Amino acid sequence: SGFTISDFDVRDTSRAFTGGLGIIYRLNPQINLTTNIMRGFRQPAPVLGVSKFTYGVSVPSIDLRSEIATTYELGSRIKSDKLQILLQAYYTDLKDFLVNQRSTFHGQDWFDWNNNGMRDSGEDVYQRKNAGEGYVKGIEIEAMSQLNLLFPGLDEGWFVSGGFNWMEGYDKTNNDHLSKLSPTRGVIKLGYEEKKEKKYWFEISCDMVAPFDKIRSDQLLTDPAFRTEPQDMSSPLLDGGTIPGYAVFD
């Protein structure tokens, strides 16, 4: 493999200031305003082996620094006799986060994974690196209400609830989207719970996920999962490189 035991004798110490601060301000008996600041870090384990993944070959990455994340949150909690709502907006500043970047191994930018002596699709060399800076921002909303409080005459067991989540992340160093983001999603539920003896309940829900096109350019170009014919990398992108949206009724 070209490595000796001494190559893997990794001795490193990482230190970082971590913690958080939160404030709740009671605007009135029904509305609380909240704000939080949190800072954390993660020391990644070194990548010691060579492995195959969807669109390339991962090679050893030894000297990895800690990833630093600082999150700022602003929100509101509303609780009245008829309605409960949680609103939350957040922004996370990322430093030294890890991404897969094109690299070389023993002087080559590809690895002959199947030992056929030819450069095949999915054999480009990638290495985990502390790529630089980026951010993730988003909004989360949750709401719930007992329907008899909105519509007098209904049994008190009826309720409706819902949620909404939107997020966006960007790699500022490489001017590209972050990987592993989630598409915009909304959930709505209608249910009934028998209150007196609590013997039965039922619930119907609809989980709606929007189309997603915030995909890293290198992944879009090299991952066969985004092709109309995954075995043929020259085939067109599936839906123009967009992951289709969907809805699930349960």
PDB file of C-alpha atoms in Angstrom, residues 123 152 240:
ATOM      1  CA  GLU A 123     -12.371   5.462  -9.771  1.00  0.00           C
ATOM      2  CA  PRO A 152     -67.371  24.878  19.406  1.00  0.00           C
ATOM      3  CA  GLY A 240     -32.095  18.196 -14.862  1.00  0.00           C
TER       4      GLY A 240
END
